[in-house]
Amino acid sequence: MLSFAEENYLKAIYHLAEQSGQSVSTNAIADELNTKAASVTDMIKRLSSKGVLSYQKYKGVYVSEAGKIAALQVIRKHRLWETFLVAKLKFNWDEVHEVAEQLEHIKSPLLIKRLDELLGHPKFDPHGDPIPDENGEYKEKPKTPLFELQIEQSGIVVTVQDDSPAFLQYLDKIGIYIGAKIKVIDKVEFDGSMEIQIDGRKTNFISKQVSENIWLTE
Amino acid sequence: MLSFAEENYLKAIYHLAEQSGQSVSTNAIADELNTKAASVTDMIKRLSSKGVLSYQKYKGVYVSEAGKIAALQVIRKHRLWETFLVAKLKFNWDEVHEVAEQLEHIKSPLLIKRLDELLGHPKFDPHGDPIPDENGEYKEKPKTPLFELQIEQSGIVVTVQDDSPAFLQYLDKIGIYIGAKIKVIDKVEFDGSMEIQIDGRKTNFISKQVSENIWLTE
DNA sequence: TATAATTTTTAGTCTAATCTAAAATTTTTT
DNA sequence: AAAAAATTTTAGATTAGACTAAAAATTATA
């Protein structure tokens, strides 16, 4: 059984490993968790002895198969709680992360089973990220940045790359949410900005920077 | 800000103080929390220095006004979560306590506000215990044990004295739940058992021991 | 390839929360 | 009211998790 702190390390290391595809360095972990390299060394020794990481001195760490299963269950819990907060408790996108960070460590298989049922076995969280099932399995949606669509093409918002409160609040304001249908009305070659229509109603002008951070599926 | 462990001590001490009306002894706290007297002494020093307990060596502790407010907020969270688990996630009475012990320590005022709204501002939890409001205020229902009702009298189940899984499962089985209407059909003087009708439908025979543990209001 | 810079580990310290054993205090019994 | 019993506190250790400073190893640079 992993502690709260151990689960946080494992989850962070799992994410870093997925991104890089390589072994994860002590410093990268320390940066990610806002802690010091010495603390990380202590913790990765502990996690290795528990069998969820494999570690060689000075060579960084890999997540073991057992570690991946454990990490995916924490991620599952995090994303189910985020979905619950938005769907049932009317939280905004930018308000869920902190609370889900706490809730993901609650130990109760029945709780997660029932939460999953209450939410109708969702496959994606409010940010469009996939929710692993009880076996750790999930699939990503094939997705492209809004920026790459051509005039007259459309798609459904599935995720955003930037999840800063400022960006999420801006999206809220102009009426963009996960599941919104966006159609490209016009593209301005000069600065990369575009005019879009949201859910067949409002139209809006958005900058290149924004359109690169909104990802869609068909 | 109190830690997880500090909140648990404070809550336990608050309950013990309410029951006895006097100062709470080190050993009583150790018994309640299944820990050792020496650990309790350490913790009550820490909680005193934080202003939630008042403590004199060898004389036991009292909960300060600030301590009562803090304890009632933890109790509020615990009972709201229990209500949520039963009302929304179909937990049984005997399954909620352990999970609520974890959930009560989640730090998020917004979460509790929204949970309270989702549940319709409940005043009592699934065991019939009152849920304090944001200011720590609550009122008990006036209640009597089923055993004391006379033939033809009736009432609504508000709480049970015994909350062992065995007892709660027995109640489930014979169809008794918080909110059930019970009418006394007959009383057997010999052994104190009685015949009751539940929700105007089923009738059942229950022992004296059972009828003493079920409490009703009008 | 030797030196410098960076990264990682080790060694030692700190705090929260726990424990055991012994000492101090209070309560009970005779 | 003195002795015995029970309770409570202190002293000293332990563990998880974090830190700083210094040592060791690796990587980059000249």
PDB file of N, CA and C in Angstrom, chain A residues 43-81:
ATOM      1  N   MET A  43      13.232   9.184  -1.922  1.00  0.00           N
ATOM      2  CA  MET A  43      11.932   8.609  -2.269  1.00  0.00           C
ATOM      3  C   MET A  43      12.042   7.538  -3.356  1.00  0.00           C
ATOM      4  N   ILE A  44      12.902   7.770  -4.356  1.00  0.00           N
ATOM      5  CA  ILE A  44      12.973   6.752  -5.415  1.00  0.00           C
ATOM      6  C   ILE A  44      13.611   5.457  -4.900  1.00  0.00           C
ATOM      7  N   LYS A  45      14.450   5.572  -3.877  1.00  0.00           N
ATOM      8  CA  LYS A  45      14.956   4.345  -3.244  1.00  0.00           C
ATOM      9  C   LYS A  45      13.805   3.586  -2.598  1.00  0.00           C
ATOM     10  N   ARG A  46      12.961   4.337  -1.893  1.00  0.00           N
ATOM     11  CA  ARG A  46      11.828   3.697  -1.225  1.00  0.00           C
ATOM     12  C   ARG A  46      10.888   3.054  -2.249  1.00  0.00           C
ATOM     13  N   LEU A  47      10.578   3.809  -3.320  1.00  0.00           N
ATOM     14  CA  LEU A  47       9.644   3.288  -4.323  1.00  0.00           C
ATOM     15  C   LEU A  47      10.243   2.097  -5.087  1.00  0.00           C
ATOM     16  N   SER A  48      11.558   2.101  -5.261  1.00  0.00           N
ATOM     17  CA  SER A  48      12.204   0.954  -5.911  1.00  0.00           C
ATOM     18  C   SER A  48      12.080  -0.280  -5.035  1.00  0.00           C
ATOM     19  N   SER A  49      12.307  -0.080  -3.729  1.00  0.00           N
ATOM     20  CA  SER A  49      12.240  -1.231  -2.822  1.00  0.00           C
ATOM     21  C   SER A  49      10.810  -1.763  -2.745  1.00  0.00           C
ATOM     22  N   LYS A  50       9.840  -0.932  -3.086  1.00  0.00           N
ATOM     23  CA  LYS A  50       8.447  -1.397  -3.112  1.00  0.00           C
ATOM     24  C   LYS A  50       8.070  -1.969  -4.475  1.00  0.00           C
ATOM     25  N   GLY A  51       9.014  -1.933  -5.410  1.00  0.00           N
ATOM     26  CA  GLY A  51       8.792  -2.610  -6.685  1.00  0.00           C
ATOM     27  C   GLY A  51       8.062  -1.817  -7.746  1.00  0.00           C
ATOM     28  N   VAL A  52       7.803  -0.531  -7.518  1.00  0.00           N
ATOM     29  CA  VAL A  52       7.071   0.232  -8.530  1.00  0.00           C
ATOM     30  C   VAL A  52       7.991   1.036  -9.451  1.00  0.00           C
ATOM     31  N   LEU A  53       9.268   1.155  -9.061  1.00  0.00           N
ATOM     32  CA  LEU A  53      10.250   1.807  -9.943  1.00  0.00           C
ATOM     33  C   LEU A  53      11.444   0.875 -10.088  1.00  0.00           C
ATOM     34  N   SER A  54      12.180   1.017 -11.212  1.00  0.00           N
ATOM     35  CA  SER A  54      13.472   0.354 -11.260  1.00  0.00           C
ATOM     36  C   SER A  54      14.512   1.459 -11.395  1.00  0.00           C
ATOM     37  N   TYR A  55      15.574   1.300 -10.638  1.00  0.00           N
ATOM     38  CA  TYR A  55      16.488   2.417 -10.406  1.00  0.00           C
ATOM     39  C   TYR A  55      17.929   1.944 -10.353  1.00  0.00           C
ATOM     40  N   GLN A  56      18.790   2.684 -11.084  1.00  0.00           N
ATOM     41  CA  GLN A  56      20.228   2.469 -10.971  1.00  0.00           C
ATOM     42  C   GLN A  56      20.838   3.814 -10.638  1.00  0.00           C
ATOM     43  N   LYS A  57      21.689   3.823  -9.654  1.00  0.00           N
ATOM     44  CA  LYS A  57      22.355   5.056  -9.226  1.00  0.00           C
ATOM     45  C   LYS A  57      22.871   5.883 -10.407  1.00  0.00           C
ATOM     46  N   TYR A  58      22.580   7.136 -10.391  1.00  0.00           N
ATOM     47  CA  TYR A  58      23.036   8.110 -11.390  1.00  0.00           C
ATOM     48  C   TYR A  58      22.425   7.900 -12.783  1.00  0.00           C
ATOM     49  N   LYS A  59      21.541   6.897 -12.915  1.00  0.00           N
ATOM     50  CA  LYS A  59      21.010   6.588 -14.248  1.00  0.00           C
ATOM     51  C   LYS A  59      19.521   6.898 -14.416  1.00  0.00           C
ATOM     52  N   GLY A  60      18.928   7.500 -13.401  1.00  0.00           N
ATOM     53  CA  GLY A  60      17.501   7.797 -13.511  1.00  0.00           C
ATOM     54  C   GLY A  60      16.636   6.583 -13.236  1.00  0.00           C
ATOM     55  N   VAL A  61      15.312   6.762 -13.325  1.00  0.00           N
ATOM     56  CA  VAL A  61      14.391   5.665 -12.995  1.00  0.00           C
ATOM     57  C   VAL A  61      13.440   5.352 -14.140  1.00  0.00           C
ATOM     58  N   TYR A  62      12.965   4.109 -14.141  1.00  0.00           N
ATOM     59  CA  TYR A  62      11.875   3.664 -15.009  1.00  0.00           C
ATOM     60  C   TYR A  62      10.714   3.235 -14.119  1.00  0.00           C
ATOM     61  N   VAL A  63       9.509   3.330 -14.647  1.00  0.00           N
ATOM     62  CA  VAL A  63       8.341   2.826 -13.915  1.00  0.00           C
ATOM     63  C   VAL A  63       8.155   1.353 -14.281  1.00  0.00           C
ATOM     64  N   SER A  64       8.069   0.483 -13.275  1.00  0.00           N
ATOM     65  CA  SER A  64       7.879  -0.957 -13.526  1.00  0.00           C
ATOM     66  C   SER A  64       6.439  -1.213 -13.962  1.00  0.00           C
ATOM     67  N   GLU A  65       6.161  -2.440 -14.403  1.00  0.00           N
ATOM     68  CA  GLU A  65       4.792  -2.789 -14.793  1.00  0.00           C
ATOM     69  C   GLU A  65       3.828  -2.594 -13.625  1.00  0.00           C
ATOM     70  N   ALA A  66       4.249  -3.079 -12.444  1.00  0.00           N
ATOM     71  CA  ALA A  66       3.408  -2.896 -11.247  1.00  0.00           C
ATOM     72  C   ALA A  66       3.187  -1.404 -10.974  1.00  0.00           C
ATOM     73  N   GLY A  67       4.260  -0.625 -11.206  1.00  0.00           N
ATOM     74  CA  GLY A  67       4.167   0.817 -10.996  1.00  0.00           C
ATOM     75  C   GLY A  67       3.181   1.473 -11.943  1.00  0.00           C
ATOM     76  N   LYS A  68       3.192   1.015 -13.204  1.00  0.00           N
ATOM     77  CA  LYS A  68       2.255   1.591 -14.177  1.00  0.00           C
ATOM     78  C   LYS A  68       0.814   1.329 -13.782  1.00  0.00           C
ATOM     79  N   ILE A  69       0.565   0.108 -13.334  1.00  0.00           N
ATOM     80  CA  ILE A  69      -0.799  -0.228 -12.912  1.00  0.00           C
ATOM     81  C   ILE A  69      -1.227   0.668 -11.754  1.00  0.00           C
ATOM     82  N   ALA A  70      -0.330   0.821 -10.784  1.00  0.00           N
ATOM     83  CA  ALA A  70      -0.654   1.648  -9.617  1.00  0.00           C
ATOM     84  C   ALA A  70      -0.859   3.112 -10.025  1.00  0.00           C
ATOM     85  N   ALA A  71       0.023   3.621 -10.880  1.00  0.00           N
ATOM     86  CA  ALA A  71      -0.079   5.020 -11.315  1.00  0.00           C
ATOM     87  C   ALA A  71      -1.389   5.250 -12.057  1.00  0.00           C
ATOM     88  N   LEU A  72      -1.761   4.309 -12.922  1.00  0.00           N
ATOM     89  CA  LEU A  72      -2.989   4.483 -13.706  1.00  0.00           C
ATOM     90  C   LEU A  72      -4.228   4.473 -12.820  1.00  0.00           C
ATOM     91  N   GLN A  73      -4.156   3.747 -11.704  1.00  0.00           N
ATOM     92  CA  GLN A  73      -5.311   3.779 -10.800  1.00  0.00           C
ATOM     93  C   GLN A  73      -5.430   5.135 -10.107  1.00  0.00           C
ATOM     94  N   VAL A  74      -4.295   5.742  -9.770  1.00  0.00           N
ATOM     95  CA  VAL A  74      -4.348   7.081  -9.170  1.00  0.00           C
ATOM     96  C   VAL A  74      -4.868   8.087 -10.202  1.00  0.00           C
ATOM     97  N   ILE A  75      -4.388   7.954 -11.432  1.00  0.00           N
ATOM     98  CA  ILE A  75      -4.845   8.846 -12.505  1.00  0.00           C
ATOM     99  C   ILE A  75      -6.346   8.654 -12.756  1.00  0.00           C
ATOM    100  N   ARG A  76      -6.767   7.383 -12.741  1.00  0.00           N
ATOM    101  CA  ARG A  76      -8.207   7.098 -12.885  1.00  0.00           C
ATOM    102  C   ARG A  76      -9.020   7.839 -11.821  1.00  0.00           C
ATOM    103  N   LYS A  77      -8.564   7.735 -10.576  1.00  0.00           N
ATOM    104  CA  LYS A  77      -9.297   8.376  -9.489  1.00  0.00           C
ATOM    105  C   LYS A  77      -9.309   9.888  -9.658  1.00  0.00           C
ATOM    106  N   HIS A  78      -8.139  10.450  -9.993  1.00  0.00           N
ATOM    107  CA  HIS A  78      -8.043  11.898 -10.200  1.00  0.00           C
ATOM    108  C   HIS A  78      -9.049  12.358 -11.262  1.00  0.00           C
ATOM    109  N   ARG A  79      -9.092  11.681 -12.370  1.00  0.00           N
ATOM    110  CA  ARG A  79      -9.928  12.132 -13.484  1.00  0.00           C
ATOM    111  C   ARG A  79     -11.408  11.884 -13.229  1.00  0.00           C
ATOM    112  N   LEU A  80     -11.726  10.809 -12.507  1.00  0.00           N
ATOM    113  CA  LEU A  80     -13.129  10.592 -12.139  1.00  0.00           C
ATOM    114  C   LEU A  80     -13.603  11.691 -11.187  1.00  0.00           C
ATOM    115  N   TRP A  81     -12.754  12.042 -10.233  1.00  0.00           N
ATOM    116  CA  TRP A  81     -13.135  13.114  -9.302  1.00  0.00           C
ATOM    117  C   TRP A  81     -13.289  14.446 -10.035  1.00  0.00           C
TER     118      TRP A  81
END
